[in-house]
Amino acid sequence: MYWSPIYLSVKIAFFSTVITTIVGTLLAWLLARGDFWGKDILSSITVLPMILPPTVLGYYLLTFMGKNSFIGRFLEETFNISLVFTWQGAVLAAVIVSLPLMIRSVQSSIESVDQNLENAARTLGKSELSIFLKITLPLSWKGIVVGIVLSFARALGEFGATLMIAGNIPGKTQTLSIAIYDAVQGGNYQLANFLVILISTLSILSLLLLNKFLDIEKW
Amino acid sequence: MLKVDVEKNFNNFELRVKFEVENEILVLFGPSGSGKSTTLKLIAGLEEPDRGSIVNQKVQFFKRSTKANLAINKRNIGYVFQDYSLFPHMTVFENIAFGIRGRGLDKLEVKRKVNNLLTNLRLEGLSNNYPSELSGGQQQRVAIARALIIEPEILLMDEPFSALDTLVREKLRQDLLRVHREYQIPVIYVTHNLTDVFVLADQVAVYNQGRIEQLGSKEEIFYRPRTRDVARFVESKNIFDLVVEEVDGKFKLKNENLTLFAESKKELSMGQEVVAIIRPEFIELVTAEDEKARASENLYSGVLHKKLAKGAITRLFVNQFSQQGFDILIDVLTTRARDLNYGSELKFKIPPAKVHLIV
């Protein structure tokens, strides 16, 4: 009982971070280097989850991904995946709330890569994909690492949107944050203290590790 | 042959240039902001012209009328940037090899090509170093090697040596001349350094405010500038506005400070305004002994008030028209200049045949 929410939270945060890293890096690249119609709109939308209350985000997810929605039905019928009251739903919620952190971090990193380096690679006959993989990405690794750590932490602590879409089912969707809330509500301070100390220690450790890592000058 | 005929408009600047380059070094020379670097970017495809066309050999790089616009990575151009732009996360070897990676060459072949360039550009022993561990001159040589490995059809160089000190510059110029002899491709070299022009150029395009003001050999640019600005850019120094007084054999030119005789094949008429240009190295100091033996025309005197040593030669500032504070600049051998004291009176002569006239 003690470990189930911890395991669940880590699992959700892991999958969420993997998705966030891939999607977020691509979006960050598009926003930093792309030149297309609607870029400003896309840029605004990607910040939105930082501004909207988590419950509102959760409500949107319920509305657009729920069993009665077009997407929800499609997922259910095609892949047999339901997002409501499942851990996959919690992953989706975590992705949505952590994407802005990932995008901001990677975008500013990519923007600080000297465009002449990319131009040099272009004149050497390289494709845009190859330039992204060989030049831009390796040179913005710090932003990506920061993004991963922030996204993981954000996913681990996610509460509002997760509660809305995945609910509070012990052993199935009851994550760490929700378990703490539940424990306090039920007067189970022993459990609450344990979980709070655990998550605080983990957070501090990961920040220390991150700082150590970012100090490395590779070249 | 590369043929360029393009226009590019910016907010308050318009570039309109036309030129052709054979397998020679064309130096784009002129003040900063005159459109030299933009020209390179248009050729490379880093910027798109608003009008015109760019053709290399028979390959259309760009043509407005047919909407042809070859992608940068298909133009096979070597580009050397002012700030080197080496990939900081790659070693010297990886930087140079980058252009031929993924082209289906086996490892040994890549290694052989890179090693050739390492030797050619005096970079042996540095292949495992990162760019941040190299001097500026070494970095720029890596940049040249990196550009050459793809066997480019054109080499574009944007003020490549401007951040380097004089000695390193001189060595790199020699490297470039050697590389050019070997590769036999058109090189377009942007600079605002006159020595670069003198050492490197087969052809010079003098840029001014988005136009090529003069295109020609360096002799033409230096000794027969077509406009006052070109004369100024190539440091002709002695530039005078005069009016034609006599057209009898030699031209007699005059303003309130100066009477000057000039020989020229140009057709001039009485009262016409001209610009007379005399390079400082063409003015001869006249000593007391040989004074009488010389023709009396264009013989002047003035007070020496400043000396500027420039190595083997020294530039003298002689105040010929004291009331205007107007100087004539004369270049003499430094060994000669040593004996000349400030405040002393100098006699000098301007050979009429060395006066270049702009009508």
Coordinates of C-alpha atoms in Angstrom, one line a residue, chain A residues 71-185:
Chain A
I71 CA -11.1 11.0 -30.1
G72 CA -12.0 8.9 -27.1
R73 CA -14.3 6.7 -29.1
F74 CA -11.6 6.4 -31.8
L75 CA -9.0 5.3 -29.3
E76 CA -11.3 2.9 -27.6
E77 CA -12.5 1.2 -30.8
T78 CA -9.1 1.1 -32.6
F79 CA -6.6 0.5 -29.9
N80 CA -8.8 -0.5 -27.0
I81 CA -7.3 2.3 -24.9
S82 CA -9.5 4.3 -22.6
L83 CA -8.0 7.5 -21.1
V84 CA -10.6 8.0 -18.5
F85 CA -9.9 6.6 -15.1
T86 CA -6.7 4.8 -16.3
W87 CA -3.0 5.4 -15.8
Q88 CA -2.7 6.2 -19.5
G89 CA -5.0 9.1 -18.9
A90 CA -2.7 10.2 -16.1
V91 CA 0.2 10.0 -18.5
L92 CA -1.6 12.3 -20.9
A93 CA -2.4 14.8 -18.2
A94 CA 1.3 14.8 -17.1
V95 CA 2.4 15.3 -20.7
I96 CA 0.1 18.3 -21.1
V97 CA 1.3 20.0 -18.0
S98 CA 5.0 19.3 -18.5
L99 CA 5.2 20.1 -22.2
P100 CA 5.5 23.9 -21.7
L101 CA 8.5 23.4 -19.4
M102 CA 10.2 21.1 -21.9
I103 CA 9.5 23.4 -24.9
R104 CA 10.7 26.6 -23.2
S105 CA 13.9 25.1 -22.0
V106 CA 14.8 23.4 -25.2
Q107 CA 13.7 26.3 -27.4
S108 CA 15.9 28.8 -25.7
S109 CA 18.7 26.4 -25.9
I110 CA 18.3 25.9 -29.6
E111 CA 17.9 29.6 -30.2
S112 CA 21.3 30.1 -28.6
V113 CA 23.0 27.8 -31.1
D114 CA 24.9 30.0 -33.6
Q115 CA 22.9 29.8 -36.9
N116 CA 26.1 30.1 -38.9
L117 CA 27.0 26.6 -37.6
E118 CA 23.8 25.3 -39.2
N119 CA 24.5 27.4 -42.3
A120 CA 28.0 25.9 -42.5
A121 CA 26.5 22.4 -42.4
R122 CA 24.0 23.4 -45.2
T123 CA 26.8 24.5 -47.5
L124 CA 28.4 21.2 -46.8
G125 CA 25.5 19.5 -48.4
K126 CA 23.6 18.3 -45.3
S127 CA 19.8 17.9 -45.1
E128 CA 17.8 19.8 -42.4
L129 CA 17.2 16.5 -40.5
S130 CA 20.9 15.7 -40.5
I131 CA 21.7 19.3 -39.3
F132 CA 19.2 19.0 -36.5
L133 CA 20.5 15.6 -35.3
K134 CA 24.3 16.3 -35.8
I135 CA 24.6 20.0 -35.0
T136 CA 21.6 21.6 -33.3
L137 CA 20.6 18.8 -31.0
P138 CA 24.1 18.0 -29.6
L139 CA 24.7 21.8 -29.0
S140 CA 21.5 22.2 -27.1
W141 CA 21.9 19.2 -24.8
K142 CA 21.9 21.3 -21.6
G143 CA 18.4 22.7 -22.4
I144 CA 17.2 19.2 -23.1
V145 CA 18.6 17.8 -19.8
V146 CA 17.0 20.7 -17.9
G147 CA 13.8 20.1 -19.7
I148 CA 13.8 16.4 -18.9
V149 CA 14.4 17.0 -15.2
L150 CA 11.8 19.7 -14.9
S151 CA 9.3 17.7 -16.9
F152 CA 9.9 14.6 -14.8
A153 CA 9.5 16.6 -11.6
R154 CA 6.3 18.3 -12.9
A155 CA 4.9 14.9 -13.9
L156 CA 5.7 13.4 -10.6
G157 CA 3.9 16.1 -8.7
E158 CA 0.9 16.5 -11.0
F159 CA -2.4 16.6 -9.1
G160 CA -5.3 18.6 -10.6
A161 CA -5.5 17.5 -14.2
T162 CA -4.7 13.9 -13.2
L163 CA -7.5 13.8 -10.6
M164 CA -10.0 15.1 -13.2
I165 CA -9.2 12.6 -15.9
A166 CA -7.8 9.6 -14.0
G167 CA -9.6 9.9 -10.7
N168 CA -8.4 8.5 -7.4
I169 CA -8.5 4.7 -7.6
P170 CA -6.0 3.2 -5.2
G171 CA -3.6 0.8 -6.9
K172 CA -4.8 1.9 -10.3
T173 CA -4.7 5.7 -10.7
Q174 CA -3.9 6.9 -7.2
T175 CA -0.6 8.7 -7.7
L176 CA 1.8 10.0 -5.0
S177 CA 0.3 13.5 -4.8
I178 CA -3.2 12.2 -4.7
A179 CA -2.3 9.6 -2.1
I180 CA -0.9 12.4 0.1
Y181 CA -4.1 14.4 -0.3
D182 CA -6.1 11.3 0.5
A183 CA -4.0 10.4 3.5
V184 CA -4.3 13.9 5.0
Q185 CA -8.1 13.9 4.3

